[in-house]
PDB file of C-alpha atoms in Angstrom:
ATOM      1  CA  UNK A  31     -63.384  60.756   6.206  1.00  0.00           C
ATOM      2  CA  UNK A  32     -60.493  62.352   5.975  1.00  0.00           C
ATOM      3  CA  UNK A  33     -57.418  59.791   6.139  1.00  0.00           C
ATOM      4  CA  UNK A  34     -53.633  59.646   6.789  1.00  0.00           C
ATOM      5  CA  UNK A  35     -52.170  58.838   3.344  1.00  0.00           C
ATOM      6  CA  UNK A  36     -48.545  58.157   2.943  1.00  0.00           C
ATOM      7  CA  UNK A  37     -47.272  58.031  -0.535  1.00  0.00           C
ATOM      8  CA  UNK A  38     -43.866  57.545  -2.133  1.00  0.00           C
ATOM      9  CA  UNK A  39     -41.972  58.503  -5.289  1.00  0.00           C
ATOM     10  CA  UNK A  40     -44.293  61.920  -5.286  1.00  0.00           C
ATOM     11  CA  UNK A  41     -41.333  64.440  -6.364  1.00  0.00           C
ATOM     12  CA  UNK A  42     -43.202  64.261  -9.664  1.00  0.00           C
ATOM     13  CA  UNK A  43     -45.518  62.853 -12.148  1.00  0.00           C
ATOM     14  CA  UNK A  44     -48.154  60.252 -10.955  1.00  0.00           C
ATOM     15  CA  UNK A  45     -46.992  60.472  -7.067  1.00  0.00           C
ATOM     16  CA  UNK A  46     -47.000  64.142  -6.868  1.00  0.00           C
ATOM     17  CA  UNK A  47     -50.121  64.864  -8.779  1.00  0.00           C
ATOM     18  CA  UNK A  48     -51.669  62.165  -6.646  1.00  0.00           C
ATOM     19  CA  UNK A  49     -50.730  63.833  -3.598  1.00  0.00           C
ATOM     20  CA  UNK A  50     -52.577  67.079  -4.113  1.00  0.00           C
ATOM     21  CA  UNK A  51     -55.427  65.310  -5.567  1.00  0.00           C
ATOM     22  CA  UNK A  52     -55.992  63.530  -2.357  1.00  0.00           C
ATOM     23  CA  UNK A  53     -54.998  66.788  -0.372  1.00  0.00           C
ATOM     24  CA  UNK A  54     -57.890  68.867  -2.411  1.00  0.00           C
ATOM     25  CA  UNK A  55     -60.326  66.085  -0.756  1.00  0.00           C
ATOM     26  CA  UNK A  56     -59.169  66.686   2.632  1.00  0.00           C
ATOM     27  CA  UNK A  57     -57.025  63.973   3.409  1.00  0.00           C
ATOM     28  CA  UNK A  58     -53.805  64.541   5.568  1.00  0.00           C
ATOM     29  CA  UNK A  59     -51.327  63.657   2.617  1.00  0.00           C
ATOM     30  CA  UNK A  60     -47.619  62.778   3.679  1.00  0.00           C
ATOM     31  CA  UNK A  61     -45.757  63.243   0.082  1.00  0.00           C
ATOM     32  CA  UNK A  62     -42.106  61.554   0.213  1.00  0.00           C
ATOM     33  CA  UNK A  63     -39.767  61.767  -2.191  1.00  0.00           C
ATOM     34  CA  UNK A  64     -36.584  60.289  -3.564  1.00  0.00           C
ATOM     35  CA  UNK A  65     -34.108  63.328  -2.893  1.00  0.00           C
ATOM     36  CA  UNK A  66     -33.970  66.367  -0.595  1.00  0.00           C
ATOM     37  CA  UNK A  67     -34.214  68.133  -3.511  1.00  0.00           C
ATOM     38  CA  UNK A  68     -37.227  67.053  -4.711  1.00  0.00           C
ATOM     39  CA  UNK A  69     -38.560  67.561  -1.360  1.00  0.00           C
ATOM     40  CA  UNK A  70     -37.915  71.240  -1.478  1.00  0.00           C
ATOM     41  CA  UNK A  71     -38.896  71.749  -4.999  1.00  0.00           C
ATOM     42  CA  UNK A  72     -42.371  70.066  -3.585  1.00  0.00           C
ATOM     43  CA  UNK A  73     -42.581  72.380  -0.595  1.00  0.00           C
ATOM     44  CA  UNK A  74     -42.246  75.258  -2.794  1.00  0.00           C
ATOM     45  CA  UNK A  75     -44.904  74.108  -5.316  1.00  0.00           C
ATOM     46  CA  UNK A  76     -47.368  73.451  -2.085  1.00  0.00           C
ATOM     47  CA  UNK A  77     -46.338  77.269  -1.312  1.00  0.00           C
ATOM     48  CA  UNK A  78     -47.353  78.650  -4.711  1.00  0.00           C
ATOM     49  CA  UNK A  79     -50.552  76.303  -4.667  1.00  0.00           C
ATOM     50  CA  UNK A  80     -51.318  77.291  -1.383  1.00  0.00           C
ATOM     51  CA  UNK A  81     -52.471  73.732  -0.343  1.00  0.00           C
ATOM     52  CA  UNK A  82     -50.860  71.500   2.352  1.00  0.00           C
ATOM     53  CA  UNK A  83     -48.562  68.532   2.130  1.00  0.00           C
ATOM     54  CA  UNK A  84     -46.231  66.937   4.507  1.00  0.00           C
ATOM     55  CA  UNK A  85     -43.178  66.631   2.823  1.00  0.00           C
ATOM     56  CA  UNK A  86     -39.926  64.833   3.687  1.00  0.00           C
ATOM     57  CA  UNK A  87     -36.933  62.715   1.824  1.00  0.00           C
ATOM     58  CA  UNK A  88     -37.729  58.703   1.766  1.00  0.00           C
ATOM     59  CA  UNK A  89     -35.351  56.690  -0.359  1.00  0.00           C
ATOM     60  CA  UNK A  90     -37.349  53.101  -0.004  1.00  0.00           C
ATOM     61  CA  UNK A  91     -34.005  51.832  -0.915  1.00  0.00           C
ATOM     62  CA  UNK A  92     -32.357  52.732   2.386  1.00  0.00           C
ATOM     63  CA  UNK A  93     -33.613  50.816   5.669  1.00  0.00           C
ATOM     64  CA  UNK A  94     -33.195  54.338   7.616  1.00  0.00           C
ATOM     65  CA  UNK A  95     -35.493  56.041   5.403  1.00  0.00           C
ATOM     66  CA  UNK A  96     -37.990  53.185   5.497  1.00  0.00           C
ATOM     67  CA  UNK A  97     -37.833  53.191   8.992  1.00  0.00           C
ATOM     68  CA  UNK A  98     -39.466  56.957   9.167  1.00  0.00           C
ATOM     69  CA  UNK A  99     -42.983  55.483   8.538  1.00  0.00           C
ATOM     70  CA  UNK A 100     -42.891  53.127  12.084  1.00  0.00           C
ATOM     71  CA  UNK A 101     -44.273  55.888  14.009  1.00  0.00           C
ATOM     72  CA  UNK A 102     -46.915  57.207  11.341  1.00  0.00           C
ATOM     73  CA  UNK A 103     -50.434  55.945  12.074  1.00  0.00           C
ATOM     74  CA  UNK A 104     -51.103  55.486   8.396  1.00  0.00           C
ATOM     75  CA  UNK A 105     -54.840  54.598   6.966  1.00  0.00           C
ATOM     76  CA  UNK A 106     -52.902  54.203   3.076  1.00  0.00           C
ATOM     77  CA  UNK A 107     -49.986  53.548   2.168  1.00  0.00           C
ATOM     78  CA  UNK A 108     -49.432  53.778  -1.666  1.00  0.00           C
ATOM     79  CA  UNK A 109     -46.528  52.154  -3.051  1.00  0.00           C
ATOM     80  CA  UNK A 110     -45.627  54.570  -6.106  1.00  0.00           C
ATOM     81  CA  UNK A 111     -41.897  54.815  -6.180  1.00  0.00           C
ATOM     82  CA  UNK A 112     -39.918  53.171  -8.834  1.00  0.00           C
ATOM     83  CA  UNK A 113     -37.632  53.037 -11.299  1.00  0.00           C
ATOM     84  CA  UNK A 114     -36.918  52.026 -15.060  1.00  0.00           C
ATOM     85  CA  UNK A 115     -34.677  50.332 -17.327  1.00  0.00           C
ATOM     86  CA  UNK A 116     -34.857  48.762 -20.794  1.00  0.00           C
ATOM     87  CA  UNK A 117     -32.881  46.588 -22.687  1.00  0.00           C
ATOM     88  CA  UNK A 118     -32.551  42.963 -24.454  1.00  0.00           C
ATOM     89  CA  UNK A 119     -32.568  40.414 -22.059  1.00  0.00           C
ATOM     90  CA  UNK A 120     -30.343  38.580 -24.435  1.00  0.00           C
ATOM     91  CA  UNK A 121     -27.106  40.774 -23.574  1.00  0.00           C
ATOM     92  CA  UNK A 122     -28.221  43.601 -20.583  1.00  0.00           C
ATOM     93  CA  UNK A 123     -25.768  43.322 -17.465  1.00  0.00           C
ATOM     94  CA  UNK A 124     -28.061  41.194 -14.937  1.00  0.00           C
ATOM     95  CA  UNK A 125     -27.034  43.594 -12.543  1.00  0.00           C
ATOM     96  CA  UNK A 126     -29.121  46.339 -13.933  1.00  0.00           C
ATOM     97  CA  UNK A 127     -31.968  44.148 -13.643  1.00  0.00           C
ATOM     98  CA  UNK A 128     -31.205  43.285  -9.785  1.00  0.00           C
ATOM     99  CA  UNK A 129     -30.976  47.036  -9.273  1.00  0.00           C
ATOM    100  CA  UNK A 130     -34.771  47.320 -10.634  1.00  0.00           C
ATOM    101  CA  UNK A 131     -35.822  44.880  -8.682  1.00  0.00           C
ATOM    102  CA  UNK A 132     -34.396  45.951  -5.437  1.00  0.00           C
ATOM    103  CA  UNK A 133     -36.140  49.202  -5.866  1.00  0.00           C
ATOM    104  CA  UNK A 134     -39.754  48.493  -7.688  1.00  0.00           C
ATOM    105  CA  UNK A 135     -40.003  44.784  -5.706  1.00  0.00           C
ATOM    106  CA  UNK A 136     -37.984  44.143  -2.669  1.00  0.00           C
ATOM    107  CA  UNK A 137     -37.626  47.912  -1.264  1.00  0.00           C
ATOM    108  CA  UNK A 138     -41.138  48.339  -1.697  1.00  0.00           C
ATOM    109  CA  UNK A 139     -42.069  44.983   0.143  1.00  0.00           C
ATOM    110  CA  UNK A 140     -39.816  45.953   3.093  1.00  0.00           C
ATOM    111  CA  UNK A 141     -41.260  49.271   3.398  1.00  0.00           C
ATOM    112  CA  UNK A 142     -44.744  47.665   3.633  1.00  0.00           C
ATOM    113  CA  UNK A 143     -44.447  45.109   6.014  1.00  0.00           C
ATOM    114  CA  UNK A 144     -43.008  48.281   8.217  1.00  0.00           C
ATOM    115  CA  UNK A 145     -46.563  49.692   7.842  1.00  0.00           C
ATOM    116  CA  UNK A 146     -48.427  46.777   7.920  1.00  0.00           C
ATOM    117  CA  UNK A 147     -47.366  46.448  11.915  1.00  0.00           C
ATOM    118  CA  UNK A 148     -49.648  49.149  12.211  1.00  0.00           C
ATOM    119  CA  UNK A 149     -52.316  48.779  10.415  1.00  0.00           C
ATOM    120  CA  UNK A 150     -52.251  45.159  11.611  1.00  0.00           C
ATOM    121  CA  UNK A 151     -52.712  46.115  14.917  1.00  0.00           C
ATOM    122  CA  UNK A 152     -54.799  48.914  14.360  1.00  0.00           C
ATOM    123  CA  UNK A 153     -57.190  46.535  12.176  1.00  0.00           C
ATOM    124  CA  UNK A 154     -57.745  49.035   9.532  1.00  0.00           C
ATOM    125  CA  UNK A 155     -55.960  50.343   6.594  1.00  0.00           C
ATOM    126  CA  UNK A 156     -55.129  50.081   2.883  1.00  0.00           C
ATOM    127  CA  UNK A 157     -51.715  49.185   0.732  1.00  0.00           C
ATOM    128  CA  UNK A 158     -52.052  50.503  -2.646  1.00  0.00           C
ATOM    129  CA  UNK A 159     -49.113  49.289  -5.132  1.00  0.00           C
ATOM    130  CA  UNK A 160     -48.490  51.467  -8.411  1.00  0.00           C
ATOM    131  CA  UNK A 161     -47.827  48.287 -10.512  1.00  0.00           C
ATOM    132  CA  UNK A 162     -47.906  49.149 -14.821  1.00  0.00           C
ATOM    133  CA  UNK A 163     -50.054  47.475 -17.939  1.00  0.00           C
ATOM    134  CA  UNK A 164     -46.458  46.457 -18.698  1.00  0.00           C
ATOM    135  CA  UNK A 165     -46.680  44.164 -15.695  1.00  0.00           C
ATOM    136  CA  UNK A 166     -49.511  42.347 -17.233  1.00  0.00           C
ATOM    137  CA  UNK A 167     -48.281  41.978 -20.901  1.00  0.00           C
ATOM    138  CA  UNK A 168     -44.414  41.073 -21.905  1.00  0.00           C
ATOM    139  CA  UNK A 169     -43.072  43.954 -23.967  1.00  0.00           C
ATOM    140  CA  UNK A 170     -40.042  43.486 -26.282  1.00  0.00           C
ATOM    141  CA  UNK A 171     -36.664  45.690 -24.838  1.00  0.00           C
ATOM    142  CA  UNK A 172     -38.903  46.642 -21.774  1.00  0.00           C
ATOM    143  CA  UNK A 173     -38.656  43.429 -20.141  1.00  0.00           C
ATOM    144  CA  UNK A 174     -36.209  44.632 -17.108  1.00  0.00           C
ATOM    145  CA  UNK A 175     -38.841  46.807 -15.996  1.00  0.00           C
ATOM    146  CA  UNK A 176     -41.812  44.523 -17.089  1.00  0.00           C
ATOM    147  CA  UNK A 177     -40.356  41.578 -15.069  1.00  0.00           C
ATOM    148  CA  UNK A 178     -40.579  44.007 -11.952  1.00  0.00           C
ATOM    149  CA  UNK A 179     -44.209  44.790 -12.749  1.00  0.00           C
ATOM    150  CA  UNK A 180     -45.220  41.402 -12.903  1.00  0.00           C
ATOM    151  CA  UNK A 181     -43.857  40.494  -9.751  1.00  0.00           C
ATOM    152  CA  UNK A 182     -44.716  43.496  -7.895  1.00  0.00           C
ATOM    153  CA  UNK A 183     -48.427  42.734  -9.224  1.00  0.00           C
ATOM    154  CA  UNK A 184     -48.244  38.950  -8.287  1.00  0.00           C
ATOM    155  CA  UNK A 185     -47.003  40.138  -4.818  1.00  0.00           C
ATOM    156  CA  UNK A 186     -49.964  42.750  -4.359  1.00  0.00           C
ATOM    157  CA  UNK A 187     -52.674  40.343  -5.367  1.00  0.00           C
ATOM    158  CA  UNK A 188     -50.910  37.485  -3.019  1.00  0.00           C
ATOM    159  CA  UNK A 189     -50.724  40.150  -0.091  1.00  0.00           C
ATOM    160  CA  UNK A 190     -54.382  40.999  -0.605  1.00  0.00           C
ATOM    161  CA  UNK A 191     -55.355  37.131  -0.520  1.00  0.00           C
ATOM    162  CA  UNK A 192     -53.499  36.769   2.809  1.00  0.00           C
ATOM    163  CA  UNK A 193     -54.954  39.565   4.532  1.00  0.00           C
ATOM    164  CA  UNK A 194     -58.284  38.408   3.655  1.00  0.00           C
ATOM    165  CA  UNK A 195     -57.394  35.158   5.588  1.00  0.00           C
ATOM    166  CA  UNK A 196     -55.669  37.040   8.636  1.00  0.00           C
ATOM    167  CA  UNK A 197     -59.098  38.947   8.581  1.00  0.00           C
ATOM    168  CA  UNK A 198     -57.258  42.137  10.240  1.00  0.00           C
ATOM    169  CA  UNK A 199     -59.398  44.591   7.808  1.00  0.00           C
ATOM    170  CA  UNK A 200     -56.245  45.496   5.874  1.00  0.00           C
ATOM    171  CA  UNK A 201     -57.246  46.161   2.050  1.00  0.00           C
ATOM    172  CA  UNK A 202     -54.678  45.563  -0.660  1.00  0.00           C
ATOM    173  CA  UNK A 203     -55.237  46.646  -4.180  1.00  0.00           C
ATOM    174  CA  UNK A 204     -53.289  47.074  -7.404  1.00  0.00           C
ATOM    175  CA  UNK A 205     -52.984  50.425  -9.579  1.00  0.00           C
ATOM    176  CA  UNK A 206     -51.920  49.784 -13.419  1.00  0.00           C
ATOM    177  CA  UNK A 207     -51.467  52.944 -15.584  1.00  0.00           C
ATOM    178  CA  UNK A 208     -50.821  52.635 -18.840  1.00  0.00           C
ATOM    179  CA  UNK A 209     -48.691  54.922 -21.122  1.00  0.00           C
ATOM    180  CA  UNK A 210     -48.450  58.225 -19.626  1.00  0.00           C
ATOM    181  CA  UNK A 211     -46.745  61.302 -20.400  1.00  0.00           C
ATOM    182  CA  UNK A 212     -44.771  62.255 -17.494  1.00  0.00           C
ATOM    183  CA  UNK A 213     -41.111  61.771 -19.164  1.00  0.00           C
ATOM    184  CA  UNK A 214     -40.465  58.446 -17.114  1.00  0.00           C
ATOM    185  CA  UNK A 215     -41.298  55.871 -20.118  1.00  0.00           C
ATOM    186  CA  UNK A 216     -38.882  58.137 -22.719  1.00  0.00           C
ATOM    187  CA  UNK A 217     -36.320  58.312 -19.852  1.00  0.00           C
ATOM    188  CA  UNK A 218     -36.620  54.519 -19.656  1.00  0.00           C
ATOM    189  CA  UNK A 219     -36.644  53.963 -23.205  1.00  0.00           C
ATOM    190  CA  UNK A 220     -33.862  55.713 -23.687  1.00  0.00           C
ATOM    191  CA  UNK A 221     -31.381  53.819 -20.777  1.00  0.00           C
ATOM    192  CA  UNK A 222     -30.447  50.947 -22.989  1.00  0.00           C
ATOM    193  CA  UNK A 223     -28.981  52.921 -25.704  1.00  0.00           C
ATOM    194  CA  UNK A 224     -26.427  53.935 -22.991  1.00  0.00           C
ATOM    195  CA  UNK A 225     -24.802  50.791 -23.238  1.00  0.00           C
ATOM    196  CA  UNK A 226     -26.167  49.070 -26.487  1.00  0.00           C
ATOM    197  CA  UNK A 227     -23.171  50.288 -28.858  1.00  0.00           C
ATOM    198  CA  UNK A 228     -21.488  48.818 -31.623  1.00  0.00           C
ATOM    199  CA  UNK A 229     -21.287  44.890 -29.873  1.00  0.00           C
ATOM    200  CA  UNK A 230     -24.861  44.757 -29.750  1.00  0.00           C
ATOM    201  CA  UNK A 231     -27.070  42.318 -30.908  1.00  0.00           C
ATOM    202  CA  UNK A 232     -29.564  45.373 -31.960  1.00  0.00           C
ATOM    203  CA  UNK A 233     -26.895  47.957 -32.714  1.00  0.00           C
ATOM    204  CA  UNK A 234     -28.158  47.832 -36.833  1.00  0.00           C
ATOM    205  CA  UNK A 235     -31.559  48.458 -35.690  1.00  0.00           C
ATOM    206  CA  UNK A 236     -30.715  50.590 -32.623  1.00  0.00           C
ATOM    207  CA  UNK A 237     -31.521  54.241 -35.047  1.00  0.00           C
ATOM    208  CA  UNK A 238     -34.814  52.596 -36.322  1.00  0.00           C
ATOM    209  CA  UNK A 239     -36.275  51.658 -32.610  1.00  0.00           C
ATOM    210  CA  UNK A 240     -35.586  55.229 -31.454  1.00  0.00           C
ATOM    211  CA  UNK A 241     -37.639  56.802 -34.192  1.00  0.00           C
ATOM    212  CA  UNK A 242     -40.608  53.701 -33.596  1.00  0.00           C
ATOM    213  CA  UNK A 243     -40.237  54.313 -30.082  1.00  0.00           C
ATOM    214  CA  UNK A 244     -40.618  58.389 -30.326  1.00  0.00           C
ATOM    215  CA  UNK A 245     -43.664  57.926 -32.911  1.00  0.00           C
ATOM    216  CA  UNK A 246     -45.253  55.365 -30.424  1.00  0.00           C
ATOM    217  CA  UNK A 247     -44.951  57.793 -27.548  1.00  0.00           C
ATOM    218  CA  UNK A 248     -46.486  60.543 -29.265  1.00  0.00           C
ATOM    219  CA  UNK A 249     -49.654  58.185 -30.611  1.00  0.00           C
ATOM    220  CA  UNK A 250     -49.903  56.052 -27.296  1.00  0.00           C
ATOM    221  CA  UNK A 251     -48.915  58.311 -24.283  1.00  0.00           C
ATOM    222  CA  UNK A 252     -52.098  60.013 -22.408  1.00  0.00           C
ATOM    223  CA  UNK A 253     -51.295  63.707 -22.101  1.00  0.00           C
ATOM    224  CA  UNK A 254     -52.320  64.030 -18.445  1.00  0.00           C
ATOM    225  CA  UNK A 255     -51.917  61.947 -15.756  1.00  0.00           C
ATOM    226  CA  UNK A 256     -55.761  62.943 -14.428  1.00  0.00           C
ATOM    227  CA  UNK A 257     -57.028  59.072 -15.621  1.00  0.00           C
ATOM    228  CA  UNK A 258     -54.934  57.480 -13.177  1.00  0.00           C
ATOM    229  CA  UNK A 259     -55.073  59.881 -10.550  1.00  0.00           C
ATOM    230  CA  UNK A 260     -58.861  59.456 -10.423  1.00  0.00           C
ATOM    231  CA  UNK A 261     -58.234  55.654 -10.025  1.00  0.00           C
ATOM    232  CA  UNK A 262     -55.527  56.376  -7.142  1.00  0.00           C
ATOM    233  CA  UNK A 263     -58.211  58.522  -5.374  1.00  0.00           C
ATOM    234  CA  UNK A 264     -61.113  56.218  -5.835  1.00  0.00           C
ATOM    235  CA  UNK A 265     -59.153  53.218  -4.475  1.00  0.00           C
ATOM    236  CA  UNK A 266     -57.638  55.050  -1.494  1.00  0.00           C
ATOM    237  CA  UNK A 267     -61.143  56.268  -0.338  1.00  0.00           C
ATOM    238  CA  UNK A 268     -62.937  52.712  -0.980  1.00  0.00           C
ATOM    239  CA  UNK A 269     -64.039  50.512   1.840  1.00  0.00           C
ATOM    240  CA  UNK A 270     -63.186  47.461   0.009  1.00  0.00           C
ATOM    241  CA  UNK A 271     -61.290  48.447  -2.859  1.00  0.00           C
ATOM    242  CA  UNK A 272     -61.259  46.068  -5.968  1.00  0.00           C
ATOM    243  CA  UNK A 273     -58.245  44.531  -6.959  1.00  0.00           C
ATOM    244  CA  UNK A 274     -57.225  46.256 -10.447  1.00  0.00           C
ATOM    245  CA  UNK A 275     -57.551  49.657 -11.327  1.00  0.00           C
ATOM    246  CA  UNK A 276     -56.350  50.358 -14.639  1.00  0.00           C
ATOM    247  CA  UNK A 277     -56.104  53.634 -16.581  1.00  0.00           C
ATOM    248  CA  UNK A 278     -56.945  54.924 -19.168  1.00  0.00           C
ATOM    249  CA  UNK A 279     -59.419  52.500 -19.686  1.00  0.00           C
ATOM    250  CA  UNK A 280     -58.954  52.121 -23.603  1.00  0.00           C
ATOM    251  CA  UNK A 281     -55.230  51.122 -22.937  1.00  0.00           C
ATOM    252  CA  UNK A 282     -56.712  48.170 -20.556  1.00  0.00           C
ATOM    253  CA  UNK A 283     -59.328  47.247 -22.771  1.00  0.00           C
ATOM    254  CA  UNK A 284     -56.532  46.894 -25.261  1.00  0.00           C
ATOM    255  CA  UNK A 285     -54.214  44.638 -22.997  1.00  0.00           C
ATOM    256  CA  UNK A 286     -57.376  42.175 -22.246  1.00  0.00           C
ATOM    257  CA  UNK A 287     -58.330  42.264 -25.882  1.00  0.00           C
ATOM    258  CA  UNK A 288     -54.486  41.072 -26.754  1.00  0.00           C
ATOM    259  CA  UNK A 289     -54.445  38.498 -24.297  1.00  0.00           C
ATOM    260  CA  UNK A 290     -57.684  37.347 -25.427  1.00  0.00           C
ATOM    261  CA  UNK A 291     -56.047  37.347 -29.006  1.00  0.00           C
ATOM    262  CA  UNK A 292     -52.704  35.863 -27.655  1.00  0.00           C
ATOM    263  CA  UNK A 293     -50.769  38.673 -29.057  1.00  0.00           C
TER     264      UNK A 293
END
């Protein structure tokens, strides 16, 4: 059955690829982007692919943009938009952490509340939160991002329990991607080097850290978004999605093993 699906952060990477994958399955996909420039580029790509998406700018951190979802009768909301930030918790400017929580947690929740009004009234709908494997295991120097994803995963699990208690037919699930080669991880890891100068506790280690990160990305990152996109499609189409969808599966298995071993 065709569904009306809105996905945020569809200007690139996982969001863009998921939007096209869902449209290919016959769904009406509303693909929203952070900026008008991204929206224009996505419309051009739709033309090149000869594949229809409804595209407009929706910066989830802006109340006026969030209000654009109110007249839409959504079957599925995919909360994919997010930002990244890295650095040691011992010294990072806390305003950087506030900003990441503002987008990844607070703005995401505010958008979800608006979409839930219609879903609860119609007694059907699905909300997907794109969190991260980093929201399950603490990662040194990635904690500003990891903390926001820990919070988002907790919010998704709690909201799922609340919707079950309400009995309004609204489903909630978490998508937890691992390391995927979209450029997002590299930009996030590099962000700390813009301020981690000679006064940093870790200044003497910065060059070596950068080299280690580059090696890790090359070794660990999945080269395509296919695995996580497949999980998003599966969750969006399910009558009763499970709580967590992890991809690539081998990274999820590694996380579970690490937690069992207490690593």
